[in-house]
Amino acid sequence: MKNKGKHIGFVLFVVFAVLPFTLAFGYALLYSFGIIGVVNEGFTLSFWKEVFTSGTLGTSFLYSGIIAAVGVFLSVSLALWVVLKFKEGFNNKYLSFIIYMPLAVPGIVSAFFTYQLFAQSGFFARLSYQLNWIETAQQFPDLVNDNWAIGIIITFISLLTPFFILLYLNIYKDERIEELSQLSRALGANKKQIALKVSLPIMLKKSWVLIVLYFIFLLGAYEVPLILGQESPQMLSVLILRELKQFDLTKTSEGYVMAVVYTVVIMSATIFIFSRKKLRNNAY
């Protein structure tokens, strides 16, 4: 009976996850080589050559990678600091509710919230004007649709930090870090040594896979950079969809080239991460 349930689960996974993905990837691959498509005339490598020579995809990959890395680094750092500094405070249900509430907020809603707060016509700009800190809206710092992606990073931090706080609280409890800290203190370690040599290594080692997966997730984020990002360069998902929806149908194949490259890179990274994790588990 148990094996039957496993087989049904495997079939459902293949039907609803693997098959649609395989068909979509095959369609994109054929389109990228000009084999199918309204205006395509047959197999060609010209679309691939155009994408790789233009440099747009490479720039977008680098831009997206930097934003995702900064967003994950700041979120993890903030979550670690909050857990190690205020872990007793989470016994208060009201504080826990405030911290965890952003987990229920969709990314697109969070992006609009950031826009309303930090845009030059937003809440903080109006507050600064009322306090006579600025005389015109243009004097307020450009924090949304800006060159440094500050609005995108703020939104990523607001979305990720509550999750990592919850994760690290559970790791702290499950790995009995409090007892290890007391033992270290009894052996003469100070607070800084306990944090750097006991707490942080354990928590980061237990969470590194999730950190990398969230980096990959942010790399392909769409709604937040669409609302808060700039025209150029754009993050990967926004760039790919822009290419696919152009009125010039000859450019559609280039969009599919970008989608194929992005998918192959992400799949390779994911397989590499989980293969290393499996090897490490087998070693133990």
mmCIF file of C-alpha atoms in Angstrom:
data_model
loop_
_atom_site.group_PDB
_atom_site.id
_atom_site.type_symbol
_atom_site.label_atom_id
_atom_site.label_comp_id
_atom_site.label_asym_id
_atom_site.label_seq_id
_atom_site.Cartn_x
_atom_site.Cartn_y
_atom_site.Cartn_z
ATOM 1 C CA MET A 1 0.000 0.000 0.000
ATOM 2 C CA LYS A 2 2.872 2.328 0.873
ATOM 3 C CA ASN A 3 4.637 1.548 -2.433
ATOM 4 C CA LYS A 4 1.387 2.172 -4.324
ATOM 5 C CA GLY A 5 1.101 5.600 -2.727
ATOM 6 C CA LYS A 6 4.705 6.383 -3.728
ATOM 7 C CA HIS A 7 4.005 5.370 -7.335
ATOM 8 C CA ILE A 8 0.893 7.565 -7.507
ATOM 9 C CA GLY A 9 2.851 10.478 -6.113
ATOM 10 C CA PHE A 10 5.622 9.932 -8.655
ATOM 11 C CA VAL A 11 3.129 9.775 -11.554
ATOM 12 C CA LEU A 12 1.405 12.978 -10.401
ATOM 13 C CA PHE A 13 4.782 14.688 -10.095
ATOM 14 C CA VAL A 14 5.719 13.652 -13.645
ATOM 15 C CA VAL A 15 2.334 14.652 -15.102
ATOM 16 C CA PHE A 16 1.940 18.020 -13.379
ATOM 17 C CA ALA A 17 5.570 19.130 -12.973
ATOM 18 C CA VAL A 18 8.098 17.320 -15.167
ATOM 19 C CA LEU A 19 5.984 16.979 -18.337
ATOM 20 C CA PRO A 20 4.821 20.643 -18.580
ATOM 21 C CA PHE A 21 8.349 21.852 -17.849
ATOM 22 C CA THR A 22 9.860 19.517 -20.460
ATOM 23 C CA LEU A 23 7.329 20.555 -23.114
ATOM 24 C CA ALA A 24 7.830 24.262 -22.374
ATOM 25 C CA PHE A 25 11.619 23.931 -22.428
ATOM 26 C CA GLY A 26 11.480 21.972 -25.702
ATOM 27 C CA TYR A 27 9.234 24.629 -27.255
ATOM 28 C CA ALA A 28 11.607 27.407 -26.171
ATOM 29 C CA LEU A 29 14.624 25.472 -27.472
ATOM 30 C CA LEU A 30 13.043 24.892 -30.893
ATOM 31 C CA TYR A 31 11.959 28.542 -31.089
ATOM 32 C CA SER A 32 15.468 29.739 -30.164
ATOM 33 C CA PHE A 33 16.950 27.825 -33.120
ATOM 34 C CA GLY A 34 14.315 29.147 -35.518
ATOM 35 C CA ILE A 35 12.771 25.706 -36.130
ATOM 36 C CA ILE A 36 9.312 26.920 -35.116
ATOM 37 C CA GLY A 37 7.834 30.419 -34.982
ATOM 38 C CA VAL A 38 5.648 32.637 -37.130
ATOM 39 C CA VAL A 39 8.424 34.529 -38.917
ATOM 40 C CA ASN A 40 11.233 31.959 -38.597
ATOM 41 C CA GLU A 41 12.422 30.195 -41.759
ATOM 42 C CA GLY A 42 14.326 27.193 -40.392
ATOM 43 C CA PHE A 43 17.301 26.188 -38.272
ATOM 44 C CA THR A 44 19.704 29.015 -37.547
ATOM 45 C CA LEU A 45 22.208 30.041 -34.892
ATOM 46 C CA SER A 46 21.808 33.741 -35.630
ATOM 47 C CA PHE A 47 19.562 34.378 -32.610
ATOM 48 C CA TRP A 48 22.082 32.799 -30.250
ATOM 49 C CA LYS A 49 24.899 34.777 -31.854
ATOM 50 C CA GLU A 50 22.934 38.017 -31.532
ATOM 51 C CA VAL A 51 22.178 37.434 -27.848
ATOM 52 C CA PHE A 52 25.747 36.573 -26.899
ATOM 53 C CA THR A 53 27.345 39.384 -28.942
ATOM 54 C CA SER A 54 24.972 42.104 -27.688
ATOM 55 C CA GLY A 55 26.045 41.609 -24.048
ATOM 56 C CA THR A 56 22.555 42.420 -22.747
ATOM 57 C CA LEU A 57 22.052 38.974 -21.226
ATOM 58 C CA GLY A 58 25.467 38.998 -19.518
ATOM 59 C CA THR A 59 24.857 42.453 -18.074
ATOM 60 C CA SER A 60 21.426 41.407 -16.836
ATOM 61 C CA PHE A 61 22.851 38.227 -15.268
ATOM 62 C CA LEU A 62 25.521 40.254 -13.447
ATOM 63 C CA TYR A 63 23.015 42.937 -12.372
ATOM 64 C CA SER A 64 20.514 40.332 -11.123
ATOM 65 C CA GLY A 65 23.247 38.348 -9.361
ATOM 66 C CA ILE A 66 24.528 41.402 -7.479
ATOM 67 C CA ILE A 67 21.036 42.449 -6.380
ATOM 68 C CA ALA A 68 20.118 38.902 -5.312
ATOM 69 C CA ALA A 69 23.430 38.451 -3.450
ATOM 70 C CA VAL A 70 23.090 41.786 -1.614
ATOM 71 C CA GLY A 71 19.442 41.048 -0.765
ATOM 72 C CA VAL A 72 20.205 37.574 0.613
ATOM 73 C CA PHE A 73 23.358 38.704 2.463
ATOM 74 C CA LEU A 74 21.597 41.588 4.231
ATOM 75 C CA SER A 75 18.509 39.479 5.018
ATOM 76 C CA VAL A 76 20.558 36.628 6.504
ATOM 77 C CA SER A 77 22.801 39.034 8.429
ATOM 78 C CA LEU A 78 19.810 40.915 9.865
ATOM 79 C CA ALA A 79 18.014 37.690 10.786
ATOM 80 C CA LEU A 80 21.113 36.279 12.531
ATOM 81 C CA TRP A 81 21.604 39.509 14.464
ATOM 82 C CA VAL A 82 17.947 39.638 15.552
ATOM 83 C CA VAL A 83 17.900 35.984 16.655
ATOM 84 C CA LEU A 84 21.168 36.157 18.609
ATOM 85 C CA LYS A 85 20.341 39.530 20.155
ATOM 86 C CA PHE A 86 16.602 39.274 20.889
ATOM 87 C CA LYS A 87 15.785 35.555 20.953
ATOM 88 C CA GLU A 88 14.065 35.799 24.360
ATOM 89 C CA GLY A 89 11.756 38.502 22.986
ATOM 90 C CA PHE A 90 10.109 36.053 20.612
ATOM 91 C CA ASN A 91 8.324 34.472 23.551
ATOM 92 C CA ASN A 92 6.065 37.555 23.359
ATOM 93 C CA LYS A 93 3.229 36.643 20.976
ATOM 94 C CA TYR A 94 2.638 40.238 19.859
ATOM 95 C CA LEU A 95 6.298 40.740 18.857
ATOM 96 C CA SER A 96 6.274 37.385 17.065
ATOM 97 C CA PHE A 97 3.113 38.427 15.181
ATOM 98 C CA ILE A 98 4.740 41.673 14.013
ATOM 99 C CA ILE A 99 7.923 39.899 12.890
ATOM 100 C CA TYR A 100 6.169 37.068 11.060
ATOM 101 C CA MET A 101 3.343 39.122 9.502
ATOM 102 C CA PRO A 102 5.367 39.994 6.329
ATOM 103 C CA LEU A 103 5.467 36.252 5.523
ATOM 104 C CA ALA A 104 1.802 36.511 4.546
ATOM 105 C CA VAL A 105 2.344 39.492 2.226
ATOM 106 C CA PRO A 106 2.736 38.671 -1.511
ATOM 107 C CA GLY A 107 5.777 40.084 -3.272
ATOM 108 C CA ILE A 108 3.746 42.343 -5.559
ATOM 109 C CA VAL A 109 1.935 43.896 -2.581
ATOM 110 C CA SER A 110 5.238 44.451 -0.787
ATOM 111 C CA ALA A 111 6.632 46.120 -3.929
ATOM 112 C CA PHE A 112 3.685 48.534 -4.133
ATOM 113 C CA PHE A 113 4.085 49.235 -0.399
ATOM 114 C CA THR A 114 7.767 50.090 -0.917
ATOM 115 C CA TYR A 115 6.843 52.363 -3.825
ATOM 116 C CA GLN A 116 4.263 54.225 -1.727
ATOM 117 C CA LEU A 117 6.798 54.728 1.058
ATOM 118 C CA PHE A 118 10.035 55.569 -0.764
ATOM 119 C CA ALA A 119 9.056 57.147 -4.105
ATOM 120 C CA GLN A 120 9.626 60.872 -4.602
ATOM 121 C CA SER A 121 5.847 61.278 -4.328
ATOM 122 C CA GLY A 122 5.601 58.789 -1.448
ATOM 123 C CA PHE A 123 5.084 58.977 2.299
ATOM 124 C CA PHE A 124 8.643 59.790 3.381
ATOM 125 C CA ALA A 125 9.051 62.462 0.692
ATOM 126 C CA ARG A 126 5.817 64.131 1.833
ATOM 127 C CA LEU A 127 6.895 63.843 5.468
ATOM 128 C CA SER A 128 10.266 65.417 4.624
ATOM 129 C CA TYR A 129 8.461 68.278 2.861
ATOM 130 C CA GLN A 130 6.178 68.867 5.871
ATOM 131 C CA LEU A 131 9.244 68.972 8.123
ATOM 132 C CA ASN A 132 10.894 71.487 5.753
ATOM 133 C CA TRP A 133 13.783 69.137 5.039
ATOM 134 C CA ILE A 134 13.161 69.443 1.289
ATOM 135 C CA GLU A 135 11.492 72.125 -0.840
ATOM 136 C CA THR A 136 10.581 70.009 -3.887
ATOM 137 C CA ALA A 137 9.911 66.318 -4.510
ATOM 138 C CA GLN A 138 13.030 66.098 -6.714
ATOM 139 C CA GLN A 139 15.234 66.880 -3.697
ATOM 140 C CA PHE A 140 14.181 63.609 -2.028
ATOM 141 C CA PRO A 141 16.712 60.769 -2.680
ATOM 142 C CA ASP A 142 15.848 58.586 -5.653
ATOM 143 C CA LEU A 143 15.109 55.276 -3.877
ATOM 144 C CA VAL A 144 12.671 53.714 -6.365
ATOM 145 C CA ASN A 145 13.386 52.836 -10.023
ATOM 146 C CA ASP A 146 16.934 53.950 -9.227
ATOM 147 C CA ASN A 147 20.351 52.931 -10.569
ATOM 148 C CA TRP A 148 21.341 51.133 -7.346
ATOM 149 C CA ALA A 149 18.133 49.074 -7.051
ATOM 150 C CA ILE A 150 17.655 50.298 -3.483
ATOM 151 C CA GLY A 151 13.874 49.854 -3.619
ATOM 152 C CA ILE A 152 14.236 46.279 -4.909
ATOM 153 C CA ILE A 153 16.751 45.373 -2.204
ATOM 154 C CA ILE A 154 14.593 46.914 0.569
ATOM 155 C CA THR A 155 11.631 44.850 -0.627
ATOM 156 C CA PHE A 156 13.688 41.648 -0.817
ATOM 157 C CA ILE A 157 14.920 42.225 2.742
ATOM 158 C CA SER A 158 11.375 42.798 4.014
ATOM 159 C CA LEU A 159 10.239 39.539 2.398
ATOM 160 C CA LEU A 160 13.179 37.295 3.332
ATOM 161 C CA THR A 161 14.177 38.432 6.820
ATOM 162 C CA PRO A 162 11.063 37.097 8.667
ATOM 163 C CA PHE A 163 11.554 33.692 7.042
ATOM 164 C CA PHE A 164 15.212 33.491 8.071
ATOM 165 C CA ILE A 165 14.356 34.662 11.605
ATOM 166 C CA LEU A 166 11.882 31.800 11.904
ATOM 167 C CA LEU A 167 14.425 29.377 10.425
ATOM 168 C CA TYR A 168 17.263 30.426 12.732
ATOM 169 C CA LEU A 169 15.056 30.334 15.826
ATOM 170 C CA ASN A 170 14.250 26.698 15.045
ATOM 171 C CA ILE A 171 17.914 25.858 14.341
ATOM 172 C CA TYR A 172 18.948 27.579 17.586
ATOM 173 C CA LYS A 173 16.494 25.411 19.514
ATOM 174 C CA ASP A 174 17.019 22.113 17.640
ATOM 175 C CA GLU A 175 20.828 22.290 17.721
ATOM 176 C CA ARG A 176 20.810 23.216 21.419
ATOM 177 C CA ILE A 177 23.001 26.241 20.791
ATOM 178 C CA GLU A 178 22.002 27.759 24.141
ATOM 179 C CA GLU A 179 23.483 24.773 25.997
ATOM 180 C CA LEU A 180 26.624 24.889 23.827
ATOM 181 C CA SER A 181 26.973 28.614 24.536
ATOM 182 C CA GLN A 182 26.720 28.025 28.285
ATOM 183 C CA LEU A 183 29.371 25.320 28.041
ATOM 184 C CA SER A 184 31.647 27.642 26.041
ATOM 185 C CA ARG A 185 31.099 30.396 28.598
ATOM 186 C CA ALA A 186 32.027 28.021 31.403
ATOM 187 C CA LEU A 187 35.245 27.206 29.555
ATOM 188 C CA GLY A 188 36.153 30.898 29.398
ATOM 189 C CA ALA A 189 34.817 32.083 26.019
ATOM 190 C CA ASN A 190 33.420 35.612 25.790
ATOM 191 C CA LYS A 191 30.236 36.661 23.935
ATOM 192 C CA LYS A 192 32.069 37.506 20.704
ATOM 193 C CA GLN A 193 33.919 34.172 20.639
ATOM 194 C CA ILE A 194 30.696 32.254 21.332
ATOM 195 C CA ALA A 195 28.901 34.055 18.504
ATOM 196 C CA LEU A 196 31.729 33.695 15.958
ATOM 197 C CA LYS A 197 32.947 30.179 16.804
ATOM 198 C CA VAL A 198 29.821 28.418 18.079
ATOM 199 C CA SER A 199 26.489 29.997 17.110
ATOM 200 C CA LEU A 200 27.163 31.392 13.627
ATOM 201 C CA PRO A 201 29.026 28.362 12.195
ATOM 202 C CA ILE A 202 26.249 25.983 13.268
ATOM 203 C CA MET A 203 23.412 28.185 12.014
ATOM 204 C CA LEU A 204 25.072 28.957 8.674
ATOM 205 C CA LYS A 205 26.059 25.337 8.072
ATOM 206 C CA LYS A 206 22.482 24.189 8.655
ATOM 207 C CA SER A 207 20.996 26.856 6.395
ATOM 208 C CA TRP A 208 23.453 27.210 3.485
ATOM 209 C CA VAL A 209 21.289 25.227 1.049
ATOM 210 C CA LEU A 210 18.277 27.439 1.740
ATOM 211 C CA ILE A 211 20.452 30.548 1.412
ATOM 212 C CA VAL A 212 21.619 29.435 -2.042
ATOM 213 C CA LEU A 213 18.088 28.468 -3.100
ATOM 214 C CA TYR A 214 16.783 31.879 -2.039
ATOM 215 C CA PHE A 215 19.586 33.489 -4.040
ATOM 216 C CA ILE A 216 18.367 31.532 -7.091
ATOM 217 C CA PHE A 217 14.769 32.521 -6.280
ATOM 218 C CA LEU A 218 15.677 36.222 -6.149
ATOM 219 C CA LEU A 219 17.716 35.885 -9.331
ATOM 220 C CA GLY A 220 14.503 35.042 -11.180
ATOM 221 C CA ALA A 221 12.186 37.414 -9.316
ATOM 222 C CA TYR A 222 9.723 39.220 -11.570
ATOM 223 C CA GLU A 223 7.026 41.308 -9.853
ATOM 224 C CA VAL A 224 9.312 43.297 -7.536
ATOM 225 C CA PRO A 225 11.912 44.366 -10.177
ATOM 226 C CA LEU A 226 9.087 45.029 -12.673
ATOM 227 C CA ILE A 227 7.548 47.629 -10.333
ATOM 228 C CA LEU A 228 10.678 49.005 -8.650
ATOM 229 C CA GLY A 229 13.405 48.447 -11.241
ATOM 230 C CA GLN A 230 14.836 50.756 -13.885
ATOM 231 C CA GLU A 231 14.617 50.517 -17.672
ATOM 232 C CA SER A 232 18.217 49.404 -18.205
ATOM 233 C CA PRO A 233 19.776 47.169 -17.104
ATOM 234 C CA GLN A 234 16.851 45.013 -16.053
ATOM 235 C CA MET A 235 16.712 41.870 -13.952
ATOM 236 C CA LEU A 236 16.567 38.601 -15.893
ATOM 237 C CA SER A 237 12.863 37.742 -15.757
ATOM 238 C CA VAL A 238 11.827 41.268 -16.687
ATOM 239 C CA LEU A 239 14.324 41.359 -19.568
ATOM 240 C CA ILE A 240 13.226 37.955 -20.924
ATOM 241 C CA LEU A 241 9.518 38.820 -20.803
ATOM 242 C CA ARG A 242 10.194 42.181 -22.445
ATOM 243 C CA GLU A 243 11.927 40.415 -25.339
ATOM 244 C CA LEU A 244 9.128 37.866 -25.680
ATOM 245 C CA LYS A 245 6.413 40.549 -25.816
ATOM 246 C CA GLN A 246 8.041 42.863 -28.339
ATOM 247 C CA PHE A 247 5.964 43.948 -31.324
ATOM 248 C CA ASP A 248 8.919 43.011 -33.553
ATOM 249 C CA LEU A 249 8.324 39.267 -33.915
ATOM 250 C CA THR A 250 11.874 38.710 -35.206
ATOM 251 C CA LYS A 251 13.082 39.497 -31.666
ATOM 252 C CA THR A 252 10.903 36.842 -30.041
ATOM 253 C CA SER A 253 13.426 34.083 -30.739
ATOM 254 C CA GLU A 254 16.099 36.065 -28.876
ATOM 255 C CA GLY A 255 13.814 36.107 -25.853
ATOM 256 C CA TYR A 256 13.572 32.336 -26.021
ATOM 257 C CA VAL A 257 17.379 32.093 -26.279
ATOM 258 C CA MET A 258 17.637 34.066 -23.017
ATOM 259 C CA ALA A 259 14.998 31.868 -21.383
ATOM 260 C CA VAL A 260 16.860 28.697 -22.411
ATOM 261 C CA VAL A 261 20.213 30.008 -21.144
ATOM 262 C CA TYR A 262 18.683 31.123 -17.862
ATOM 263 C CA THR A 263 16.945 27.759 -17.371
ATOM 264 C CA VAL A 264 20.114 25.760 -18.096
ATOM 265 C CA VAL A 265 22.191 27.872 -15.691
ATOM 266 C CA ILE A 266 19.636 27.619 -12.878
ATOM 267 C CA MET A 267 19.113 23.881 -13.402
ATOM 268 C CA SER A 268 22.870 23.240 -13.422
ATOM 269 C CA ALA A 269 23.338 25.253 -10.238
ATOM 270 C CA THR A 270 20.466 23.460 -8.489
ATOM 271 C CA ILE A 271 21.719 19.997 -9.504
ATOM 272 C CA PHE A 272 25.247 20.919 -8.367
ATOM 273 C CA ILE A 273 23.993 22.105 -4.967
ATOM 274 C CA PHE A 274 21.903 19.025 -4.241
ATOM 275 C CA SER A 275 24.532 16.589 -5.550
ATOM 276 C CA ARG A 276 27.105 18.106 -3.183
ATOM 277 C CA LYS A 277 24.596 17.937 -0.310
ATOM 278 C CA LYS A 278 23.919 14.266 -1.062
ATOM 279 C CA LEU A 279 27.633 13.472 -1.237
ATOM 280 C CA ARG A 280 28.197 15.250 2.065
ATOM 281 C CA ASN A 281 25.344 13.365 3.737
ATOM 282 C CA ASN A 282 26.687 10.046 2.429
ATOM 283 C CA ALA A 283 30.131 10.908 3.769
ATOM 284 C CA TYR A 284 28.641 11.226 7.236
#
